[in-house]
Short mmCIF file of C-alpha atoms in Angstrom, two decimals:
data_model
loop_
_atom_site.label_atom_id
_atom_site.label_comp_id
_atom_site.label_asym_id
_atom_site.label_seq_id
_atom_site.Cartn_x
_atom_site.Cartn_y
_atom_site.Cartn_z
CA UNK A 93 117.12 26.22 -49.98
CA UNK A 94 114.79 28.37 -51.84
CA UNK A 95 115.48 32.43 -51.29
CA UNK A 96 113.68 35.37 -52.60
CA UNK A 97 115.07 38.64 -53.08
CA UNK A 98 113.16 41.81 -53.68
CA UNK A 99 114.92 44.62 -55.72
CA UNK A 100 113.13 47.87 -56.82
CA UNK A 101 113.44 51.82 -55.97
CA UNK A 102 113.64 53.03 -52.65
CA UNK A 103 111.89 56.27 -53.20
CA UNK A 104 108.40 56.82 -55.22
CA UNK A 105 106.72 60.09 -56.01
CA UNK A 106 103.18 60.73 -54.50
CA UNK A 107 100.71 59.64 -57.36
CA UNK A 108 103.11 57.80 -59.06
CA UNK A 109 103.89 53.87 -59.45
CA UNK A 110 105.62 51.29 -56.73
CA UNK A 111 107.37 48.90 -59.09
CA UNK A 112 108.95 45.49 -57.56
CA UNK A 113 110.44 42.59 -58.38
CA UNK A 114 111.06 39.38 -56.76
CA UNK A 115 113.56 36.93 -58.26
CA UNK A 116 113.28 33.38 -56.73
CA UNK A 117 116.42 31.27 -56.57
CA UNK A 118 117.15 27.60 -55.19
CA UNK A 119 113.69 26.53 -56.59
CA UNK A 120 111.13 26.54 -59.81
CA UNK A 121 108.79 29.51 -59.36
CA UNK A 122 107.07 27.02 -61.72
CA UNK A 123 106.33 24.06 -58.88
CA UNK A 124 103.23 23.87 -58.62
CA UNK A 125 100.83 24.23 -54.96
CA UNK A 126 102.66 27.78 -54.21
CA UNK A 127 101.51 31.10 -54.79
CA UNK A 128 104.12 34.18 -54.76
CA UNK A 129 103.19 36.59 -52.75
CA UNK A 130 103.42 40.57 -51.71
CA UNK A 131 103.36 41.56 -47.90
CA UNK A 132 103.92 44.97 -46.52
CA UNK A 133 104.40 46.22 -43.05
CA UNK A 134 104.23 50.26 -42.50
CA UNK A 135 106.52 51.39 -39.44
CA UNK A 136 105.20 49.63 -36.31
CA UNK A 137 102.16 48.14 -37.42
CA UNK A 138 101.15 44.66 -38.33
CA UNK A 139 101.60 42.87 -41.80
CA UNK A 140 99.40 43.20 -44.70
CA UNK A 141 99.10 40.88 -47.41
CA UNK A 142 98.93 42.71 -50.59
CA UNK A 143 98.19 39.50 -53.22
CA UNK A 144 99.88 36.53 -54.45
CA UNK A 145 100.08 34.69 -57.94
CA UNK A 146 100.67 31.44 -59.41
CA UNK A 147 102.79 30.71 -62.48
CA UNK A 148 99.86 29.99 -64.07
CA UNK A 149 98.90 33.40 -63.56
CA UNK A 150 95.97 32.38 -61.09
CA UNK A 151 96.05 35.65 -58.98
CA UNK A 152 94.39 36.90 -55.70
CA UNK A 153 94.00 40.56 -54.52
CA UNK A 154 93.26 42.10 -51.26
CA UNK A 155 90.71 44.00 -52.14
CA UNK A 156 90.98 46.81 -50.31
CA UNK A 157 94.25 47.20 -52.60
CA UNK A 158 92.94 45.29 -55.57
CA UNK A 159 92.13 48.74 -57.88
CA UNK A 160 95.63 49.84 -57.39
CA UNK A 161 97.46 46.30 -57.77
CA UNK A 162 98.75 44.23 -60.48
CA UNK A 163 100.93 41.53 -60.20
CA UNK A 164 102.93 39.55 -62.74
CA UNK A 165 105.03 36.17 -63.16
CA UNK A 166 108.00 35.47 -65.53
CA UNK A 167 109.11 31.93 -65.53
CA UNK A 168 111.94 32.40 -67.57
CA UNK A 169 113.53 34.73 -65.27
CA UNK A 170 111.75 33.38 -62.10
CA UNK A 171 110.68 36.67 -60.96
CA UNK A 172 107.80 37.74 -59.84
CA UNK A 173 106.57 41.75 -59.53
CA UNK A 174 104.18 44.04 -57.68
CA UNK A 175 103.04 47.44 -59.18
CA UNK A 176 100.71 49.88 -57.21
CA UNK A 177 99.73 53.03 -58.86
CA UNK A 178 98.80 56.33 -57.31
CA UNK A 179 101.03 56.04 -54.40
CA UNK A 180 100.50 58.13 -51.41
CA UNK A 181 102.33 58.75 -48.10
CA UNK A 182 100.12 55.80 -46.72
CA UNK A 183 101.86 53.23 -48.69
CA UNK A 184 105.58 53.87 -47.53
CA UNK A 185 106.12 50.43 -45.77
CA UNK A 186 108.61 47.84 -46.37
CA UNK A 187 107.45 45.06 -48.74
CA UNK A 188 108.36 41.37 -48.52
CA UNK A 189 107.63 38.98 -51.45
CA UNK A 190 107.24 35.64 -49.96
CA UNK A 191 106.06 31.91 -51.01
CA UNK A 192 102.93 30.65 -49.93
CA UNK A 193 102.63 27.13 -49.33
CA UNK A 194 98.88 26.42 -50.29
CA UNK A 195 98.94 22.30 -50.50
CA UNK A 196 101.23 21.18 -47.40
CA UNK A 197 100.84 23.66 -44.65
CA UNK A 198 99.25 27.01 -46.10
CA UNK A 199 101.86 29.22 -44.54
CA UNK A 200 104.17 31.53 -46.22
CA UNK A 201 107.12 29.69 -45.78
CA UNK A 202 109.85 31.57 -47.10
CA UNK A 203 110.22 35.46 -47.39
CA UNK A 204 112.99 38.02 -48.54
CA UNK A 205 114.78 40.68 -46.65
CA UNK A 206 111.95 43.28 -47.50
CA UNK A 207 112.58 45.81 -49.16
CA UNK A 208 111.28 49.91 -47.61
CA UNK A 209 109.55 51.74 -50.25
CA UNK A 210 109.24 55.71 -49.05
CA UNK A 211 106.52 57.44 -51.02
CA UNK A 212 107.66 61.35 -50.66
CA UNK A 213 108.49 64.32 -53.21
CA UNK B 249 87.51 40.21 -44.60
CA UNK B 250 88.42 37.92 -40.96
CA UNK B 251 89.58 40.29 -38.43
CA UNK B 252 92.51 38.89 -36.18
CA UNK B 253 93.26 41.21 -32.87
CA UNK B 254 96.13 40.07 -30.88
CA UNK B 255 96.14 40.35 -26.97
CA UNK B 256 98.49 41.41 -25.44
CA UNK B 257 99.80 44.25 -27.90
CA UNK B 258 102.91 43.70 -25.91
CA UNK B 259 104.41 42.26 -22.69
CA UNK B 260 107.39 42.09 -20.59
CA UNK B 261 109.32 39.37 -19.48
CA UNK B 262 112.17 37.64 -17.95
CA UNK B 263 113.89 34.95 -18.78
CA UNK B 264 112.52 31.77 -17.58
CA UNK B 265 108.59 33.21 -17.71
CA UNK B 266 106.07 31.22 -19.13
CA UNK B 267 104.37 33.38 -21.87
CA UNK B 268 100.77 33.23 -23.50
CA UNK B 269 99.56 34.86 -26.17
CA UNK B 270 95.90 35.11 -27.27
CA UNK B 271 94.68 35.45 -31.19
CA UNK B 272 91.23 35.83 -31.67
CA UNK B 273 89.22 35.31 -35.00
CA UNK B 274 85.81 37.63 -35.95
CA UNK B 275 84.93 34.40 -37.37
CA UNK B 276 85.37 30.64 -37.05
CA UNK B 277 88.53 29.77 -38.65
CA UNK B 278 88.90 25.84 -37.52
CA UNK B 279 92.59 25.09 -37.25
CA UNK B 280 93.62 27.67 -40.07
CA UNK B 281 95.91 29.75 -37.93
CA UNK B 282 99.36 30.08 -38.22
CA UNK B 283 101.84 31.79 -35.87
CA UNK B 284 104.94 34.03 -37.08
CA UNK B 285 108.45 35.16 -35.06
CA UNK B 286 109.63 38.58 -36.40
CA UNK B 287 112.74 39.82 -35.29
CA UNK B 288 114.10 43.75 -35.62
CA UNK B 289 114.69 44.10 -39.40
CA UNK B 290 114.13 40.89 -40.24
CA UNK B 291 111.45 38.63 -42.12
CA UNK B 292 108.95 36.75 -40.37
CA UNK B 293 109.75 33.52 -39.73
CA UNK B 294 106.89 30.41 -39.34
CA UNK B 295 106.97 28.56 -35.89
CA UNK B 296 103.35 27.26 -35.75
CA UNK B 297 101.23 25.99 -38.25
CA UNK B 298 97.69 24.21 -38.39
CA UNK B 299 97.11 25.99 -35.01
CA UNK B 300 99.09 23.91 -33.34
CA UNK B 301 101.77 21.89 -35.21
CA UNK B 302 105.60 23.06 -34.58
CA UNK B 303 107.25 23.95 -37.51
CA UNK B 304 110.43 21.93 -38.57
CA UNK B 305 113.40 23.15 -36.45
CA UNK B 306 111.19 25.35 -34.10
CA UNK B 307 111.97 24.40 -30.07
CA UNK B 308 110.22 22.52 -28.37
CA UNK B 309 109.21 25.23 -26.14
CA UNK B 310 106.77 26.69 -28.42
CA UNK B 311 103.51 25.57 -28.77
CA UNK B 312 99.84 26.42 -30.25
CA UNK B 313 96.75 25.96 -29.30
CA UNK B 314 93.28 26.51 -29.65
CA UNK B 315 90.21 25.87 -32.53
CA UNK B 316 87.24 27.59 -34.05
CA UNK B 317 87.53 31.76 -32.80
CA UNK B 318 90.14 31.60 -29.97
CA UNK B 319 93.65 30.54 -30.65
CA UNK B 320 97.07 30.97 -27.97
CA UNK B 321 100.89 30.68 -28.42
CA UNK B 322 102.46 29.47 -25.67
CA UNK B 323 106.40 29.91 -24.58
CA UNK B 324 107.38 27.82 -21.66
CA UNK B 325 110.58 29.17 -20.37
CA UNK B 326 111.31 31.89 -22.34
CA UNK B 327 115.14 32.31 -23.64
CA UNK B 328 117.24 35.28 -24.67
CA UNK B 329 116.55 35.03 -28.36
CA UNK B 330 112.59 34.53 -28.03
CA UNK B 331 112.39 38.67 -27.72
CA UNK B 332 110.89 39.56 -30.99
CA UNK B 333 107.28 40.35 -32.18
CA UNK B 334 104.72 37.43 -32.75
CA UNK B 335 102.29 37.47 -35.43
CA UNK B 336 98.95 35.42 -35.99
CA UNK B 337 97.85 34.88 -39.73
CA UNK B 338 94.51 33.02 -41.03
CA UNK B 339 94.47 30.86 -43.71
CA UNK B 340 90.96 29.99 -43.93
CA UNK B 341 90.36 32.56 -46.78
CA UNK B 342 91.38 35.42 -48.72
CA UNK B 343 92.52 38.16 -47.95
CA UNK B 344 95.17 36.70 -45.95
CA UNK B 345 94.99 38.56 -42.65
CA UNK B 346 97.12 38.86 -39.83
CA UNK B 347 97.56 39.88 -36.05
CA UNK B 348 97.97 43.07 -35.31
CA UNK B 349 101.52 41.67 -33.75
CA UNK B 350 102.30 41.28 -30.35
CA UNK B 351 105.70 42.30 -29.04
CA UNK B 352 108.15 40.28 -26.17
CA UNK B 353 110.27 42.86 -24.39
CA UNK B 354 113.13 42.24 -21.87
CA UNK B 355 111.51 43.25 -18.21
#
């Protein structure tokens, strides 16, 4: 049973950088036909996909995010990570890393906890 | 980027009701849609996928339907542990989008 896990700070600085990581266990983040992903969800709203990444490094951005977003795989550690820069109060949200399924059914399959990121000072 | 509104943005119910839930597409998707169970503090889970095929392990009493702009979810009697917020998702493109979310409440 694969399960991700998403570990990071749970309080950024306005301007700063949103640093997360994703660690992957019960499964290769190196099998190929899934994409890792980012998803966040502010308080009460809907879910917005942030970007995802293959261990290849093939990597796609929302782009209303994509200036602010990089992502990054490490195999050997199978982790993933998400960093957005220049934070603001519209980014406090919790953020689930999940695994995108993009050969069988094209649905993220399996997600973490989530993990709430407040931006404040 | 594909724009999916939800409709309703939430309903009540009893236990037993029949419940439908529209997702509607700003373009034609085909059979791209997936639909998404989200409990209180929890992850979303799948239950539909291909617009209409029932995830492993999902009851019976869910089902999806629909093609092209207009997609529903359908709960035939609804039980106890159905309350929760339901989520449509395309994945004809990128960006990935979603539903707005609609949320089940206890009448």
């Amino acid at each position: 049973q694969v399960q991700l896990q998403e570990s990071g700070p749970g309080l950024v600085k306005p301007s700063q950088t949103l640093s997360l990581t994703c660690t992957v266990s019960g499964g290769s983040i190196s099998s190929s036909g899934y994409y890792w992903s980012w998803i966040r969800q502010q308080s009460g709203k809907g879910l917005e996909w942030i970007a995802y990444i293959h261990y290849n490094g093939d990597t796609y951005y929302n782009l209303s995010l994509k200036s602010r977003v990089i992502m990054s795989v490490d195999t050997s550690k199978n982790q993933f990570s998400l960093k957005l820069s220049s934070v603001t109060a519209a980014d406090t949200a919790v953020y689930y890393c999940a695994r995108y399924d993009s050969v069988a059914y094209r649905t993220f399959d399996y997600w973490g906890q989530g993990a709430l990121v407040t931006v404040s000072s | 980027d594909i724009q999916m509104t939800q409709s309703p943005s939430s309903l009540s119910a009893s236990v037993g009701d029949r419940v439908t839930i529209t997702c509607r597409a700003s373009q034609n998707i085909g059979v791209y849609l997936n639909w998404y169970q989200q409990k209180p503090g929890k992850a979303p889970q799948v239950l539909i996928y291909g617009a209409s095929s029932l995830q492993s392990g999902v009851p019976s009493r869910f089902s999806g339907s629909g093609s092209g702009t207009d997609f529903t979810l359908t709960i035939t009697s609804l039980q106890p542990e159905d309350f929760a917020t339901y989520h449509c998702q395309q994945t004809y493109t990128t960006p990935r989008t979603f539903g707005q979310g609609t949320k089940v409440e206890v009448k």
